[in-house]
Coordinates of C-alpha atoms and ligand atoms in Angstrom, one line a residue:
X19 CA -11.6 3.7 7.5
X20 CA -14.6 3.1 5.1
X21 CA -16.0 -0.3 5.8
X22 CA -16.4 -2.4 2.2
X23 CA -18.7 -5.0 3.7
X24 CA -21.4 -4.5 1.3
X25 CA -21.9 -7.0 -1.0
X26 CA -23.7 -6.0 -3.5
X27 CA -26.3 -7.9 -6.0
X28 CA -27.8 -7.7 -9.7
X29 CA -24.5 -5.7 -11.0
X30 CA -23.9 -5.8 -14.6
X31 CA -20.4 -7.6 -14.7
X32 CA -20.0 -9.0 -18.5
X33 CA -17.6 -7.1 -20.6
X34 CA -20.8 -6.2 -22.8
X35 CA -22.4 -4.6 -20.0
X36 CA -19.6 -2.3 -19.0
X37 CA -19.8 1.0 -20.2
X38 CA -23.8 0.9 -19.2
X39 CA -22.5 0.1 -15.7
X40 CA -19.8 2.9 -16.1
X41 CA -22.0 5.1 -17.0
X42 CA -24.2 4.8 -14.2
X43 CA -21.1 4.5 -11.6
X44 CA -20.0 7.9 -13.2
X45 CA -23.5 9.2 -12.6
X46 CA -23.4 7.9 -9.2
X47 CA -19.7 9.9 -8.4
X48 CA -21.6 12.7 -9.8
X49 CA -24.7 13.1 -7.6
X50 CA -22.9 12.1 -3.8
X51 CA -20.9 14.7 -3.9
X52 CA -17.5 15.3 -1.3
X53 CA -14.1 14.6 -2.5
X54 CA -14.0 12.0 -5.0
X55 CA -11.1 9.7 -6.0
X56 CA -9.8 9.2 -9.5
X57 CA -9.4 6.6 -11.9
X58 CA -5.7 5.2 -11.6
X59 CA -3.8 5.3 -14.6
X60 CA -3.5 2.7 -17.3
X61 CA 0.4 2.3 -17.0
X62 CA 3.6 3.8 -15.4
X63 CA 4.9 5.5 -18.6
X64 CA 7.7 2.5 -19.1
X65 CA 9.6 4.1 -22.1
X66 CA 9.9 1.0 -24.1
X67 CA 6.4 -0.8 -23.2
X68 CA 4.4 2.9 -21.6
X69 CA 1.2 0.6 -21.0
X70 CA 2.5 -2.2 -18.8
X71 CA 1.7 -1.6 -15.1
X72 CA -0.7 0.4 -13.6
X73 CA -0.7 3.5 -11.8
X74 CA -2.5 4.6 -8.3
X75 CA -1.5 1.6 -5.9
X76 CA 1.2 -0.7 -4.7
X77 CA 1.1 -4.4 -4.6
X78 CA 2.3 -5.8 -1.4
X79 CA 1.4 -9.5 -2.0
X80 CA 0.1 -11.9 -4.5
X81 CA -1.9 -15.0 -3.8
X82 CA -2.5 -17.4 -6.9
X83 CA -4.6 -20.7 -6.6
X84 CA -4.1 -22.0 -9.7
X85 CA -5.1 -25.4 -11.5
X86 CA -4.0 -26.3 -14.7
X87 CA -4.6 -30.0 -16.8
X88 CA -2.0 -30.2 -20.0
X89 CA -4.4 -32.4 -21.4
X90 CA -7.1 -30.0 -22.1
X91 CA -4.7 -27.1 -21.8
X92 CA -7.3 -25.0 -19.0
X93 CA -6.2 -22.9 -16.3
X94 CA -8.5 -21.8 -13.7
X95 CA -7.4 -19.5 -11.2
X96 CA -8.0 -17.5 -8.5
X97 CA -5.9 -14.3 -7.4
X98 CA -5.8 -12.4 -4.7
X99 CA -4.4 -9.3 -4.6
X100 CA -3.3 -7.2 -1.4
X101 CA -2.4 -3.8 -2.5
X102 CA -1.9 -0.2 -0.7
X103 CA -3.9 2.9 -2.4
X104 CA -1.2 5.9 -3.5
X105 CA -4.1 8.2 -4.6
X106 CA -7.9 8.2 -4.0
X107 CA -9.0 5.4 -6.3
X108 CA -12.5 5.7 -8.3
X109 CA -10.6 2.7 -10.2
X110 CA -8.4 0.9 -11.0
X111 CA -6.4 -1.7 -13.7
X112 CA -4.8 -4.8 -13.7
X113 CA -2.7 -6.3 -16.5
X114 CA -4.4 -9.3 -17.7
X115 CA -4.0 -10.6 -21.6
X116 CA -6.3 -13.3 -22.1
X117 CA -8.7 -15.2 -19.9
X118 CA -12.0 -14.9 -18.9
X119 CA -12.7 -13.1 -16.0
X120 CA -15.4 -14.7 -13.9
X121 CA -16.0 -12.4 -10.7
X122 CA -14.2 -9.6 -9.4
X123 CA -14.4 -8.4 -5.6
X124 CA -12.7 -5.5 -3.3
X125 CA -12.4 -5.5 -0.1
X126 CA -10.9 -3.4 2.5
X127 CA -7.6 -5.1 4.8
X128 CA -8.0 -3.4 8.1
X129 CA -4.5 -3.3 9.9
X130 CA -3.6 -6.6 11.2
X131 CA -6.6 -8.6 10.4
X132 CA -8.5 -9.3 7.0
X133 CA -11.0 -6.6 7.4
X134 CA -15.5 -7.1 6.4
X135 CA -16.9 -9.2 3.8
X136 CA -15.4 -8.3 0.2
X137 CA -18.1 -6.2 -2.4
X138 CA -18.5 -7.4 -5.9
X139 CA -17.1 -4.9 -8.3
X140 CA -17.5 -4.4 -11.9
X141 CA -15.2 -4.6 -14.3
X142 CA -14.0 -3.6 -17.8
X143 CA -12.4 -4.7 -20.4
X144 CA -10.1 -3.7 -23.0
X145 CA -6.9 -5.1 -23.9
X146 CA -4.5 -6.2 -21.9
X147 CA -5.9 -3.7 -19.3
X148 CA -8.4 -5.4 -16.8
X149 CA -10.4 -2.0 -15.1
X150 CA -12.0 -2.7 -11.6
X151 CA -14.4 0.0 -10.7
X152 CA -14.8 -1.5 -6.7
X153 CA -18.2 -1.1 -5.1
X154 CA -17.1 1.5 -2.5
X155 CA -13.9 4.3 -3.8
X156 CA -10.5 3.4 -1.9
X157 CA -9.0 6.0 0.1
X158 CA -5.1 7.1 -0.3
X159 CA -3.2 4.9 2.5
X160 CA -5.8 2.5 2.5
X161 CA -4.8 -1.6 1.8
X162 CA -7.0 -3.3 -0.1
X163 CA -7.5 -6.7 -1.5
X164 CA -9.1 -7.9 -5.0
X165 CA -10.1 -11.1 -6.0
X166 CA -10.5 -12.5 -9.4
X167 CA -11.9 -15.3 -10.5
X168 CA -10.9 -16.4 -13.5
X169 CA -10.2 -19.2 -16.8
X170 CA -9.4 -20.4 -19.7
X171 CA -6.9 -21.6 -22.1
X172 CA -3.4 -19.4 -21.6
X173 CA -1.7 -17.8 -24.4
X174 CA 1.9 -17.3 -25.9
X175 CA 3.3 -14.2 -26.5
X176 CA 5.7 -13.6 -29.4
X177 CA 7.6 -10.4 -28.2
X178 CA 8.9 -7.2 -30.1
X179 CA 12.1 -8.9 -30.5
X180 CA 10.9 -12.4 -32.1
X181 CA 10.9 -14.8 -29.2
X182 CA 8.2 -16.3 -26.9
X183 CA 7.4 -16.1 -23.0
X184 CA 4.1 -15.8 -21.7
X185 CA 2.3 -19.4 -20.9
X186 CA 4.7 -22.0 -23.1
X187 CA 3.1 -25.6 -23.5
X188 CA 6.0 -28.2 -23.0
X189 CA 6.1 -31.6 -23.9
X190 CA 4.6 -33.0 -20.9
X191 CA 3.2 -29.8 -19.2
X192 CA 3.4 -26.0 -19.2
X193 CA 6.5 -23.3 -18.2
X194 CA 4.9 -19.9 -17.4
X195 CA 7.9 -16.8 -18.5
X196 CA 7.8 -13.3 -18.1
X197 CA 10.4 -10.9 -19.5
X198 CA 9.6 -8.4 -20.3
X199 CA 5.5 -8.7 -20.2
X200 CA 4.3 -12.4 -20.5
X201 CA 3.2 -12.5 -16.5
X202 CA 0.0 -11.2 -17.4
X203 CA -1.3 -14.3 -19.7
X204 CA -1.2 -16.7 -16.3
X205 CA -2.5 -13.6 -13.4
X206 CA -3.9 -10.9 -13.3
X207 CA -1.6 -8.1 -11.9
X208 CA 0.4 -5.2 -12.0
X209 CA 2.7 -6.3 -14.6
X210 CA 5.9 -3.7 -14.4
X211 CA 8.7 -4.4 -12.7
X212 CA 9.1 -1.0 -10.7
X213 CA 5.9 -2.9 -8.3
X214 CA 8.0 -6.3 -6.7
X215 CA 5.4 -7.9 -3.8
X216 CA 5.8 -11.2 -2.2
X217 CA 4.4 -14.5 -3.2
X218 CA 2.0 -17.5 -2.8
X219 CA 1.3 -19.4 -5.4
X220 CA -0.5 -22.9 -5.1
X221 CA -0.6 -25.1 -8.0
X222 CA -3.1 -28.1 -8.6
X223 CA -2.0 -30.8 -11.6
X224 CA -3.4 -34.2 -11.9
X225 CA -1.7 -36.5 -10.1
X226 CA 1.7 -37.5 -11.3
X227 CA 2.9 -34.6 -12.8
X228 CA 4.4 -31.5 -10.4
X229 CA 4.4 -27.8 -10.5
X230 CA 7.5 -25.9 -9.6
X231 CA 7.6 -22.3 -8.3
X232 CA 9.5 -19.8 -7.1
X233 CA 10.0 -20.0 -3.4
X234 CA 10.3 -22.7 -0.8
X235 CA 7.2 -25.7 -1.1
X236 CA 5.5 -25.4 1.9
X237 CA 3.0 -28.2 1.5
X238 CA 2.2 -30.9 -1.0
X239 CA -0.9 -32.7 -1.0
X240 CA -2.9 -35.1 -3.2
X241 CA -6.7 -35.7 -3.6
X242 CA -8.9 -37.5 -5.5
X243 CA -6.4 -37.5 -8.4
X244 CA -4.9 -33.8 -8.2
X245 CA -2.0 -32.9 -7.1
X246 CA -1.1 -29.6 -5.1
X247 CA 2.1 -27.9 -4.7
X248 CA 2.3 -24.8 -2.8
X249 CA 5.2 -22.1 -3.3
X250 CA 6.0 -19.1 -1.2
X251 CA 8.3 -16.3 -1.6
X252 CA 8.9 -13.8 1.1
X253 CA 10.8 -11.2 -0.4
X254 CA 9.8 -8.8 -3.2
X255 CA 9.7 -10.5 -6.7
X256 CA 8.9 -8.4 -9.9
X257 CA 6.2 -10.5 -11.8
X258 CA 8.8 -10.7 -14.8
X259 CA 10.7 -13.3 -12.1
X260 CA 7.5 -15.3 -11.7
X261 CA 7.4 -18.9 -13.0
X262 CA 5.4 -22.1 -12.7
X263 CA 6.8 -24.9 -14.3
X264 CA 4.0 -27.7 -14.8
X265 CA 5.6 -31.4 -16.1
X266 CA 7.1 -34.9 -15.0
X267 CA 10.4 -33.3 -13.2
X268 CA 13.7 -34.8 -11.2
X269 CA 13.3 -32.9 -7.8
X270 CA 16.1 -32.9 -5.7
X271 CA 16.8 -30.7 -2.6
X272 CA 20.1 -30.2 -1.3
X273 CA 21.9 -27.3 0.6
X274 CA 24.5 -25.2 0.1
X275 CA 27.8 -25.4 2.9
X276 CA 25.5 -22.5 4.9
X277 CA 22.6 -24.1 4.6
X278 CA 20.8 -22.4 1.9
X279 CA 18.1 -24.9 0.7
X280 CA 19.1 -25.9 -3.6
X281 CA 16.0 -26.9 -5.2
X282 CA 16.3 -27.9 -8.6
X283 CA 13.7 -29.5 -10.8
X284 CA 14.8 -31.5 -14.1
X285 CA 13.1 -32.8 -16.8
X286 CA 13.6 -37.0 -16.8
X287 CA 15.0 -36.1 -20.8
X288 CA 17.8 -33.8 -19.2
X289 CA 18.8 -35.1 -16.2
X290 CA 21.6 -37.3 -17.1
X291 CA 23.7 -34.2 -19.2
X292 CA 22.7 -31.8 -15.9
X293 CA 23.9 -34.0 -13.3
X294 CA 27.1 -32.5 -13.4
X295 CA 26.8 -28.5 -14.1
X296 CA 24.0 -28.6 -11.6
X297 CA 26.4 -30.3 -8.8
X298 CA 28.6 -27.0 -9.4
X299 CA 25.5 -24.8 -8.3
X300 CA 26.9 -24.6 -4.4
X301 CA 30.2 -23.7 -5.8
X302 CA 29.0 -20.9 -7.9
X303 CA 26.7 -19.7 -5.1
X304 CA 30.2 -19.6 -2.4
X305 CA 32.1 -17.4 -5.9
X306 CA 29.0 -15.1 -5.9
X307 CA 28.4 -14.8 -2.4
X308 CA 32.2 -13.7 -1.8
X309 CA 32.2 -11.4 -4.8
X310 CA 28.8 -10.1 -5.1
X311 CA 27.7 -10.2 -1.4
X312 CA 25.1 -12.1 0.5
X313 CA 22.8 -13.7 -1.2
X314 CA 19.2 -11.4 -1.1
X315 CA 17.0 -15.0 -0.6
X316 CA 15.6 -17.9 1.1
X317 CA 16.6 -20.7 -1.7
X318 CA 18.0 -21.1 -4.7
X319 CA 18.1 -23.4 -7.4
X320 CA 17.3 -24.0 -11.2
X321 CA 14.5 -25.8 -13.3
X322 CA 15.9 -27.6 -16.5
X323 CA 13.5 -28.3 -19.8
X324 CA 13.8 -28.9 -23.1
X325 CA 15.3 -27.3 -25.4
X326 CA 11.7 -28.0 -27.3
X327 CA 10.2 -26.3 -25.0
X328 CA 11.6 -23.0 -24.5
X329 CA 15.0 -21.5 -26.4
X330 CA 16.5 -19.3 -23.6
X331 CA 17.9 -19.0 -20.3
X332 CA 15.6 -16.8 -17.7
X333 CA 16.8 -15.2 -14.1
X334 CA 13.2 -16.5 -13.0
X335 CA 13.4 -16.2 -9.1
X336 CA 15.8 -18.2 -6.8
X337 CA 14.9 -21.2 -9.5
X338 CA 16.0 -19.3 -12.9
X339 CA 14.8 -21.9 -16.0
X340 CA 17.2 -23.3 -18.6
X341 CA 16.8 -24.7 -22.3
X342 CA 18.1 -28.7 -21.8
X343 CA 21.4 -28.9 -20.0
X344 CA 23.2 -25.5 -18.5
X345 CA 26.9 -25.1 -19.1
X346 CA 28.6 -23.2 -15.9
X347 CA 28.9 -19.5 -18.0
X348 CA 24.7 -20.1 -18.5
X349 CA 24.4 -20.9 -14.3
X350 CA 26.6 -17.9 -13.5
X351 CA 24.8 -16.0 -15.3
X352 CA 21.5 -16.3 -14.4
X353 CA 22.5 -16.8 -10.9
X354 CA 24.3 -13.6 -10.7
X355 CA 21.0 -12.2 -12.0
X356 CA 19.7 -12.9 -8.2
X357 CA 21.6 -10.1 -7.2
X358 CA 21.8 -8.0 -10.5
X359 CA 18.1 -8.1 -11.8
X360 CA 16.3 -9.9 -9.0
X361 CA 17.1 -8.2 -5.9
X362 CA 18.0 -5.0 -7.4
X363 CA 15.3 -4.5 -10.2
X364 CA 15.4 -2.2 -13.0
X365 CA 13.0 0.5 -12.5
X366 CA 11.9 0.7 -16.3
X367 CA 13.1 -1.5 -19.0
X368 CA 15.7 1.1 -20.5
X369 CA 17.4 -0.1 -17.3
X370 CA 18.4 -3.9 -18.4
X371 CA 21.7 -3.2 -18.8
X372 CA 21.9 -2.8 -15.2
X373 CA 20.6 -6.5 -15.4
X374 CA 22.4 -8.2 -18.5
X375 CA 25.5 -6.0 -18.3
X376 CA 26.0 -7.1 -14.6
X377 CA 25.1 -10.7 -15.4
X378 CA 27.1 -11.0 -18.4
X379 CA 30.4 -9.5 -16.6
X380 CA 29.6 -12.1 -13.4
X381 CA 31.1 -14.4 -16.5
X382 CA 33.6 -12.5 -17.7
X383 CA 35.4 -12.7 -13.8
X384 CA 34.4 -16.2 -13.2
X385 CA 36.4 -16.7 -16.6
X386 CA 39.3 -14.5 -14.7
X387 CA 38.7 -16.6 -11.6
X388 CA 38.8 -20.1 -13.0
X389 CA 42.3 -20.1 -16.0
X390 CA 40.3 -18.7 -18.6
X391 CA 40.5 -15.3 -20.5
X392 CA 40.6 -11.9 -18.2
X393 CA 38.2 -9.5 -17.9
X394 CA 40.6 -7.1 -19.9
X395 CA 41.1 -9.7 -22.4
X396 CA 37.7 -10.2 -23.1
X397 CA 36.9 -6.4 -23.5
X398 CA 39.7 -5.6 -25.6
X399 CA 38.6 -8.7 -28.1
X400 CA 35.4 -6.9 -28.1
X401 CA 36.7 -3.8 -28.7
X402 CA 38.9 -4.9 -31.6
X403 CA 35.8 -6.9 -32.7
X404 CA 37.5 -10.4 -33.0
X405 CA 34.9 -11.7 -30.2
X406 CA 32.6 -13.0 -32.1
X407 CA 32.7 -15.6 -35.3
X408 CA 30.6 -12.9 -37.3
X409 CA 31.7 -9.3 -38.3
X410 CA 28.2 -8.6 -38.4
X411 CA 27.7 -9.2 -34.9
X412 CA 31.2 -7.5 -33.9
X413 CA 29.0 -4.7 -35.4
X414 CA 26.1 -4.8 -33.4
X415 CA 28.1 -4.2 -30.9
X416 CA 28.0 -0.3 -31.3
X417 CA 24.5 -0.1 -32.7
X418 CA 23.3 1.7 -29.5
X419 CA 24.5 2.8 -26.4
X420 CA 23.8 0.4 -23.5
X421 CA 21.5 2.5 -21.6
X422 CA 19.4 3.9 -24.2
X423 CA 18.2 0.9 -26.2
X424 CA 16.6 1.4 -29.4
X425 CA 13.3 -0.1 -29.7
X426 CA 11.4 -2.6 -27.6
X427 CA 12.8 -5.3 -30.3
X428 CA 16.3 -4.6 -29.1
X429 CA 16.2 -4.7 -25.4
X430 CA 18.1 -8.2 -25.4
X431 CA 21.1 -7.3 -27.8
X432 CA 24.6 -7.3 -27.5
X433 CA 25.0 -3.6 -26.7
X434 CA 22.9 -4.4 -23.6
X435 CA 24.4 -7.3 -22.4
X436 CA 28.1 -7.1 -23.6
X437 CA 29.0 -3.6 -24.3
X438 CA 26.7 -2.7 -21.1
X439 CA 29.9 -5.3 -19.1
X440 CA 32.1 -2.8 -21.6
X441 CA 30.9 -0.4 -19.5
X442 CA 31.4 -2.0 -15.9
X443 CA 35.0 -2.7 -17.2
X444 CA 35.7 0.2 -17.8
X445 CA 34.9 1.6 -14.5
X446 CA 36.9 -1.5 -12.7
X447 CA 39.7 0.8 -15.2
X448 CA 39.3 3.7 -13.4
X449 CA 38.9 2.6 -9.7
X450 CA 40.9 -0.1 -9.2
X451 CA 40.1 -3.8 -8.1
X452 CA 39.5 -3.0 -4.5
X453 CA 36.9 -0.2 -5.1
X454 CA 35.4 -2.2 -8.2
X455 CA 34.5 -5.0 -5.8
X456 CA 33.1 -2.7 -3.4
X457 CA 30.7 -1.0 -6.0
X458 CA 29.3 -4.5 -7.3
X459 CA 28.8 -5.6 -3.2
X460 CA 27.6 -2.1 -1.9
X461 CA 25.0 -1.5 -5.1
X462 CA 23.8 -5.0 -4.0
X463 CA 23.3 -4.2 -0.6
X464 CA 22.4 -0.7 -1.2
X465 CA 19.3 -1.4 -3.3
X466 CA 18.3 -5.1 -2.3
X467 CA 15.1 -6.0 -2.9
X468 CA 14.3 -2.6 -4.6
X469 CA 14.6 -0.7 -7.8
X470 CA 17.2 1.2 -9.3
X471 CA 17.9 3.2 -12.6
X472 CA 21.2 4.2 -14.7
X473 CA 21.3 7.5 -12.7
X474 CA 21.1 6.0 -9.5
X475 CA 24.5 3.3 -10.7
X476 CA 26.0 6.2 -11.8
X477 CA 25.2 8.3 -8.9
X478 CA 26.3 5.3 -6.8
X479 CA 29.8 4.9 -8.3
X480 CA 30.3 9.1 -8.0
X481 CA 30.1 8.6 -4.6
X482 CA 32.3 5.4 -4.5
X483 CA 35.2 7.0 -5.6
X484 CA 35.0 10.6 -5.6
X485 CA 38.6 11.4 -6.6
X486 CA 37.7 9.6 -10.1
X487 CA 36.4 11.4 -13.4
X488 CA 33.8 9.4 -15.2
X489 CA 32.4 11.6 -17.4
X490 CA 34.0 9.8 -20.8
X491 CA 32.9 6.4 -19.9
X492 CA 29.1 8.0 -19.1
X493 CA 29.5 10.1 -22.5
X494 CA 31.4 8.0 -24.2
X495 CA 30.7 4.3 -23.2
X496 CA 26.9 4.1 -21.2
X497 CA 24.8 7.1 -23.6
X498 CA 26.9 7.4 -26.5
X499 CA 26.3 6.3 -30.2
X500 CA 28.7 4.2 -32.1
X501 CA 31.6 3.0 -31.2
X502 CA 33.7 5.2 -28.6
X503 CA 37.0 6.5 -30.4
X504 CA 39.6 4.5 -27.5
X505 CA 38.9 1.8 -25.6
Ligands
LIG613 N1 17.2 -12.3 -19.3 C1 17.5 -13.5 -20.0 C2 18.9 -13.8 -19.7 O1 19.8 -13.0 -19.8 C3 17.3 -13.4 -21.4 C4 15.9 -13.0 -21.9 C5 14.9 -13.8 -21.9 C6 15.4 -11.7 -22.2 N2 13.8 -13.2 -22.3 C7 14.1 -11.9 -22.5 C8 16.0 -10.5 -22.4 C9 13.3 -10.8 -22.9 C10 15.2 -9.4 -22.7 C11 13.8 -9.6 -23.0 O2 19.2 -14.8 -19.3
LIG614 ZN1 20.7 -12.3 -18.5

């Protein structure tokens, strides 16, 4: 393996400087001759956002140092980023909106240990899309780690659809979201949810305030004023599922019956109308369990904030975030999203039906399960469009097929979320109870802590019940326009 001990001096690393150092690196490739890698490409061809991601490695693990003071509103941060090469690499990108960028350095990760010194590498950029030219080319096969060094003031992202994610200030802090792209204002990454690595991420606040993560806390410290909270998750987590939550919070850890560590974090203003929906989150973790199969990680949990602060519910990982006060439909939700969305990731964002339509019937047979409406009742309301207080949104319904949304703007719409349970219903129609249950617990387990698309589901459930014919409800319910002619 090529040692990348060199650390080089005198680059030109400022943005202005760039395409004089690229042209000279190019010049460079040109004159030394033998095979040569390639740039990796500037995204992974998402359909509905084709320059998220990045092309030409793997992400295995994440490492964020991260400080952040509300009152001037700065992050600095330091990531480090251990990824595997799928191609000869002359370059490569990073999803970063935002920022400065301070330093950049590659290094080689020789099997086992942490391999030489790490080489200063210029950098370029335009965009969202941070390109790393590293001293030395990576080989295909080889792991490698980047570094980057970097500051400033995080922005807010107002997405296709209207609503924000990105870095959010709160009233007392910060709330870092990420669906479907807003990762990318707090670290530099690869921002697509096809490339899930594990986590560290360490978080220093001034004293008296916390930061919340994904994860289990490992260690808590406090000097000279600033305190540090550090996070780690050990299985895969798509950056979308990233949070940091930065603010005065009620922290409490219990356990679930098997032990399952429940942290949840809740802002003072909340805590007395969450005391109760949050005491039913062991109960709804026992329903989901049973029905959905074990669950895929080491904690779980929730983080409550205003409703000021941030307007929707996110599946954020094994601590999804609510807007003030969760009813028991909302926990369910994004807590059946650990399996549905979490564990089993969509492999491009045309795929979040396999997320919201999962999620969405989790309530639908908690409904069942607990004296309220059937699953069958709830579908055929929808289907007679009487569901909804608005004929408008009854509508909306059929506006586009679940699996074939029709813009970026329109990837959280009804036809996603409920006609995409429409859809589950209708195969829990065909197969029976006994066989539905095993399809939601067996594509769980088949795909944990993966990715998976609309062919694979429906490849999965052709294999699950051979004898049945789905081709209406694929036709008909999953890719067809309008409204299908029976229910
Ligand atoms: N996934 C969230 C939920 O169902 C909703 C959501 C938040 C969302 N942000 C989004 C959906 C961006 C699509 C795109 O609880
Ligand atoms: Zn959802």
């Amino acid at each position: 393996m090529v040692s990348r001990a060199r650390r080089i001096t005198d680059v030109p690393r400022s943005s202005a400087a760039a395409p004089f150092a690229l042209a000279i690196a190019l010049a460079l490739t040109a004159c030394s001759g033998g095979v040569q890698g390639k740039p990796g490409a500037s995204g992974v061809s998402d359909p509905y956002f084709p320059k998220l991601g990045n092309g030409g490695y793997d992400v295995t693990h994440y490492d964020l140092t991260l400080s952040y003071d509300p009152g001037t509103k700065r992050l600095k941060g330091t990531a480090e980023i251990t990824a595997k090469a799928t191609q000869d690499l002359s370059a490569f990108n990073l999803d970063l909106k935002g920022l400065d960028v301070d330093e950049v350095t590659v290094g080689s990760v020789e099997s086992g240990g942490t391999g030489g010194e790490d080489a200063d590498a210029r950098w370029n950029r335009a965009g969202h899309e941070l390109t790393v030219r590293p001293h030395d080319d990576l080989d295909k096969g080889e792991t490698f780690r980047t570094t980057v060094r970097y500051s400033g003031t995080p922005e807010t992202l107002t997405d296709p659809d209207g609503s924000e994610e990105g870095w959010l200030r709160t009233a007392d802090g910060a709330l870092a979201l990420g669906e479907p792209t807003g990762s990318m204002t707090w670290f530099p990454g690869n921002h697509h949810p096809s490339d899930k690595a594990s986590y560290d991420i360490k978080v220093t606040v001034p004293e008296g305030l916390q930061a919340v993560s994904n994860g289990e806390l490992k260690d808590e410290t406090t000097l000279n004023g600033r305190a540090t909270f550090t996070w780690h998750s050990a299985e895969p987590m798509a950056s979308y599922v990233a949070t940091v939550a930065i603010g005065t919070y009620d922290i409490t850890r219990t356990a679930t019956k098997n032990g399952l560590p429940v942290i949840v974090a809740v802002d003072p203003t909340q805590a007395a109308a969450s005391k109760k929906p949050l005491a039913s989150i062991p109960e709804i973790m026992e329903w989901e369990e049973y029905n959905f199969g074990p669950y895929p990680f080491s904690s779980t949990g929730a983080i409550v904030d205003r409703q000021d602060d941030v307007d929707y519910a996110l599946e954020t990982q094994t601590r999804p975030v609510f807007p003030g006060a969760p009813d028991t439909e909302l926990l369910v939700h994004e807590l059946a999203h650990q399996w549905y969305g979490d564990s089993v990731t969509p492999k491009t964002w045309r795929d979040m039906w396999l997320n919201e339509g999962f999620a969405t019937y989790a309530e639908w047979l908690w409904q069942e399960d607990h004296d309220g409406d059937t699953a069958e009742e709830t579908f055929n309301s929808l289907y007679q469009g009487d569901y909804y207080d608005d004929p408008d949104l009854d509508e909306a319904l059929w506006s586009f097929p679940p699996a074939k949304p029709s813009s970026a703007a329109h990837i959280s719409d009804s036809p996603v979320y409920e006609r995409g349970a429409m859809v589950l219903h209708k195969i829990r129609q065909t197969v029976g109870d006994d066989t539905f249950y095993d399809i939601l617990q067996g594509w769980a387990a088949a795909h944990r802590h993966g990715n998976a698309d609309t062919a694979d589901f429906t490849a999965y459930v052709e294999k699950s019940a051979p004898d049945a014919d789905f081709t209406e409800i694929w036709e008909d319910w999953l890719y067809g326009e309008g409204k299908p002619a029976k229910p």
